[in-house]
Amino acid sequence: MAEKVTISTVAQHAQVSRQTVSNVLNSPDVVREDTRRRVLDAIEALGYRTNRAARQMRTGRSQLIAVRIEPTRDGINGSVLDRFLHGLTDAAATAGYRVMLYTAAGPADEIATYDDLLSSYELDAFVLTGTDHGDVRTEWLAARGVQFVTFGRPWDNPERHLWVDVDGASGTAHATDHLIAAGHRRIGFIGWPAGSGVGDDRRAGWARAMRDAGLEPAAALDRQTPDGIAQGESVAGDLLRGDAPPTALVCASDSLALGALQAVRAAGATVAVTGFDDTPVARAVGLTSVSQPLAEAAAGCMDLLASALDGDHAALGHRIGPMLLQPTLVVRQSA
Amino acid sequence: MAEKVTISTVAQHAQVSRQTVSNVLNSPDVVREDTRRRVLDAIEALGYRTNRAARQMRTGRSQLIAVRIEPTRDGINGSVLDRFLHGLTDAAATAGYRVMLYTAAGPADEIATYDDLLSSYELDAFVLTGTDHGDVRTEWLAARGVQFVTFGRPWDNPERHLWVDVDGASGTAHATDHLIAAGHRRIGFIGWPAGSGVGDDRRAGWARAMRDAGLEPAAALDRQTPDGIAQGESVAGDLLRGDAPPTALVCASDSLALGALQAVRAAGATVAVTGFDDTPVARAVGLTSVSQPLAEAAAGCMDLLASALDGDHAALGHRIGPMLLQPTLVVRQSA
DNA sequence: TTGTAGGCGTTATCAA
DNA sequence: TTGATAACGCCTACAA
């Protein structure tokens, strides 16, 4: 077990005062070059690392950011959070931060957790994955001046706070374009009930691409249902049994798409299907799907946070604003 | 923004010294009942929370445990880590700990990260997911007296350190039994190359169940391949084209099973298939699979750690040892 | 440019 | 049973 090496140890070793060591670390420009050199060498030689707890006590900053790990719902979309978390952890480490996990049963519970985390761990910031209209969490955080960024736009007001998002409309538009290019004309959409920002956005992309191609995004081809494989299968089945069944289906999630695929197979039909999120399941069953740049999104969240917390970037003149990333379409056998 | 309430605030409010407040918190038995009451009331009224950084500086303990978030390889098995992490975060919170994430490119990088995390954040313990024969990481940690627990047995020596694991052999044996009960006799196994503890274990379960039923786990029915859908498909295809093809296949992973399922479909055969891990993909495609009790495993890891770290359980006389949990078979259409 | 002094909130030691 | 004192490692004044 190595001896504990503190700032004093370094100071002794470098023949300077503790303060000079601290200056080398925190205000390098204020210390003479050769002294700086000497101190840096000592730090290197001794393997000194600043003790975060001590620093935190003085500065009130923990270099810790928190993110919620949600229980995997139908499981399929769990991998999205997974990849996002990995990217965030990487980006955070690079920026000198670490990621702490927390769970919460609901919004109220989540706010209680914020309170706890903030007052006892002094977390520097939160990363929220997704927001709703009138999100109580973001209001709570903003009211207390806590830094946070959301992965997902605040749908009611884009200026409300820092966010990073992926352009879902663009994703479904890509998928729709791809189908149109393949000769499809009757292209249906299976998405979530109106009211969820994300769902509305994805539906809008389909409708836009249809209109841009001179096609009508008819209500008869536009279905709404809660997320899930069974739901997708049921709704797709309805569509396929309709008057003028679609020859292709754009779905708002891989879960819905997977259900749709099953309905198509059951009906013995040949209908192209696209999903959203490019989950492992999509890869496994050959489902064409819209892929979100999750590592980039995570890095974006961290950039925004670092910018707000450290003020470096702001000082450098390029204050970073919200960012909307473009997804890509991964084409497989299903479409 | 609420005023900062420290132990001194509480002391004033309760008309006692700071130390007494500390005692109420850390050695309740040493303080008189009515004083304790008074202090507790003050804590409640003021909403006091102990500052972890300050406590950490004194005690050297951070109440933080670290776990690595791995990049999802073929993606399918990512959900396993996901569920484990969720369970761990929950269990940790209950035990008064928090989970910190880190990534690492390889064993060497991982050890460098240990060093960093330990010396600058003073982490209390690590949770490793899986170990190999002669794992350098566990040796490094053990040599430095760092607490850790592995989710996965140390295959060369069960006594080496704390661990929690799921009985993989039991899982594949269940699957095999299930197939035997359904009338199958020629049951093949598709697993990983010999040498990986986990893979060998799962293979052993199949072989044992076969023998127990008076059947021969013939080499002709036993295949080894790296993990992956493509690999599973290829190997299963070979088996199906063999002299006396199996009527059922037990696979060491859902990835392999999924590939096998595709090979079966391509061959137009009717062959039962079982997988391992009960991933979302298995649920999606109706694959019978062995399900690991991940939340329990995570809770077990935390229990072991808390026991070692806090010594409470040890003091109470029931020192907790390694634990081997039983998986369950989730039966779906594929078998 | 460098050094000295003080304090962040907590707990351990020891005296009252 | 309670309270005063010191110390954990660092950083921010301020003085030299």
mmCIF file with all atom_site columns, C-alpha atoms in Angstrom, chain A residues 175 178-179 184 187-188 190 236 240 247-265 270-276 286-290 329-335:
data_model
loop_
_atom_site.group_PDB
_atom_site.id
_atom_site.type_symbol
_atom_site.label_atom_id
_atom_site.label_alt_id
_atom_site.label_comp_id
_atom_site.label_asym_id
_atom_site.label_entity_id
_atom_site.label_seq_id
_atom_site.pdbx_PDB_ins_code
_atom_site.Cartn_x
_atom_site.Cartn_y
_atom_site.Cartn_z
_atom_site.occupancy
_atom_site.B_iso_or_equiv
_atom_site.pdbx_formal_charge
_atom_site.auth_seq_id
_atom_site.auth_comp_id
_atom_site.auth_asym_id
_atom_site.auth_atom_id
_atom_site.pdbx_PDB_model_num
ATOM 1  C CA . ALA A 1 175 ? -37.220 5.859   -43.789 1.00 0.00 ? 175 ALA A CA 1
ATOM 2  C CA . HIS A 1 178 ? -36.243 5.085   -48.710 1.00 0.00 ? 178 HIS A CA 1
ATOM 3  C CA . LEU A 1 179 ? -39.553 3.284   -49.145 1.00 0.00 ? 179 LEU A CA 1
ATOM 4  C CA . HIS A 1 184 ? -43.870 2.175   -52.477 1.00 0.00 ? 184 HIS A CA 1
ATOM 5  C CA . ILE A 1 187 ? -46.994 3.811   -46.922 1.00 0.00 ? 187 ILE A CA 1
ATOM 6  C CA . GLY A 1 188 ? -48.589 3.580   -43.489 1.00 0.00 ? 188 GLY A CA 1
ATOM 7  C CA . ILE A 1 190 ? -47.689 3.187   -36.798 1.00 0.00 ? 190 ILE A CA 1
ATOM 8  C CA . ALA A 1 236 ? -50.628 -3.656  -38.329 1.00 0.00 ? 236 ALA A CA 1
ATOM 9  C CA . LEU A 1 240 ? -53.432 -5.126  -43.588 1.00 0.00 ? 240 LEU A CA 1
ATOM 10 C CA . THR A 1 247 ? -47.419 -1.934  -49.038 1.00 0.00 ? 247 THR A CA 1
ATOM 11 C CA . ALA A 1 248 ? -45.029 -0.505  -46.490 1.00 0.00 ? 248 ALA A CA 1
ATOM 12 C CA . LEU A 1 249 ? -45.091 0.528   -42.827 1.00 0.00 ? 249 LEU A CA 1
ATOM 13 C CA . VAL A 1 250 ? -42.996 3.105   -41.025 1.00 0.00 ? 250 VAL A CA 1
ATOM 14 C CA . CYS A 1 251 ? -43.008 2.460   -37.294 1.00 0.00 ? 251 CYS A CA 1
ATOM 15 C CA . ALA A 1 252 ? -42.118 4.767   -34.419 1.00 0.00 ? 252 ALA A CA 1
ATOM 16 C CA . SER A 1 253 ? -40.191 2.074   -32.566 1.00 0.00 ? 253 SER A CA 1
ATOM 17 C CA . ASP A 1 254 ? -38.569 -1.292  -33.090 1.00 0.00 ? 254 ASP A CA 1
ATOM 18 C CA . SER A 1 255 ? -41.131 -2.810  -30.775 1.00 0.00 ? 255 SER A CA 1
ATOM 19 C CA . LEU A 1 256 ? -44.001 -1.701  -32.970 1.00 0.00 ? 256 LEU A CA 1
ATOM 20 C CA . ALA A 1 257 ? -42.072 -2.686  -36.066 1.00 0.00 ? 257 ALA A CA 1
ATOM 21 C CA . LEU A 1 258 ? -41.409 -6.122  -34.717 1.00 0.00 ? 258 LEU A CA 1
ATOM 22 C CA . GLY A 1 259 ? -45.100 -6.593  -34.043 1.00 0.00 ? 259 GLY A CA 1
ATOM 23 C CA . ALA A 1 260 ? -45.864 -5.323  -37.509 1.00 0.00 ? 260 ALA A CA 1
ATOM 24 C CA . LEU A 1 261 ? -43.414 -7.791  -38.969 1.00 0.00 ? 261 LEU A CA 1
ATOM 25 C CA . GLN A 1 262 ? -45.205 -10.611 -37.203 1.00 0.00 ? 262 GLN A CA 1
ATOM 26 C CA . ALA A 1 263 ? -48.568 -9.421  -38.500 1.00 0.00 ? 263 ALA A CA 1
ATOM 27 C CA . VAL A 1 264 ? -47.173 -9.245  -42.009 1.00 0.00 ? 264 VAL A CA 1
ATOM 28 C CA . ARG A 1 265 ? -45.844 -12.755 -41.775 1.00 0.00 ? 265 ARG A CA 1
ATOM 29 C CA . THR A 1 270 ? -45.169 -8.860  -48.549 1.00 0.00 ? 270 THR A CA 1
ATOM 30 C CA . VAL A 1 271 ? -44.988 -5.542  -46.796 1.00 0.00 ? 271 VAL A CA 1
ATOM 31 C CA . ALA A 1 272 ? -41.870 -3.524  -46.098 1.00 0.00 ? 272 ALA A CA 1
ATOM 32 C CA . VAL A 1 273 ? -41.379 -2.437  -42.495 1.00 0.00 ? 273 VAL A CA 1
ATOM 33 C CA . THR A 1 274 ? -39.039 0.034   -40.831 1.00 0.00 ? 274 THR A CA 1
ATOM 34 C CA . GLY A 1 275 ? -38.409 0.549   -37.139 1.00 0.00 ? 275 GLY A CA 1
ATOM 35 C CA . PHE A 1 276 ? -36.761 3.123   -34.945 1.00 0.00 ? 276 PHE A CA 1
ATOM 36 C CA . GLY A 1 286 ? -33.078 -8.011  -40.119 1.00 0.00 ? 286 GLY A CA 1
ATOM 37 C CA . LEU A 1 287 ? -35.292 -5.028  -39.477 1.00 0.00 ? 287 LEU A CA 1
ATOM 38 C CA . THR A 1 288 ? -34.457 -1.799  -41.296 1.00 0.00 ? 288 THR A CA 1
ATOM 39 C CA . SER A 1 289 ? -34.326 0.831   -38.611 1.00 0.00 ? 289 SER A CA 1
ATOM 40 C CA . VAL A 1 290 ? -33.431 4.433   -37.836 1.00 0.00 ? 290 VAL A CA 1
ATOM 41 C CA . LEU A 1 329 ? -31.158 4.760   -41.654 1.00 0.00 ? 329 LEU A CA 1
ATOM 42 C CA . VAL A 1 330 ? -29.747 1.261   -41.352 1.00 0.00 ? 330 VAL A CA 1
ATOM 43 C CA . VAL A 1 331 ? -31.123 -0.735  -44.217 1.00 0.00 ? 331 VAL A CA 1
ATOM 44 C CA . ARG A 1 332 ? -31.659 -4.469  -43.766 1.00 0.00 ? 332 ARG A CA 1
ATOM 45 C CA . GLN A 1 333 ? -33.898 -7.114  -45.307 1.00 0.00 ? 333 GLN A CA 1
ATOM 46 C CA . SER A 1 334 ? -37.214 -5.870  -43.960 1.00 0.00 ? 334 SER A CA 1
ATOM 47 C CA . ALA A 1 335 ? -37.351 -2.848  -46.250 1.00 0.00 ? 335 ALA A CA 1
#
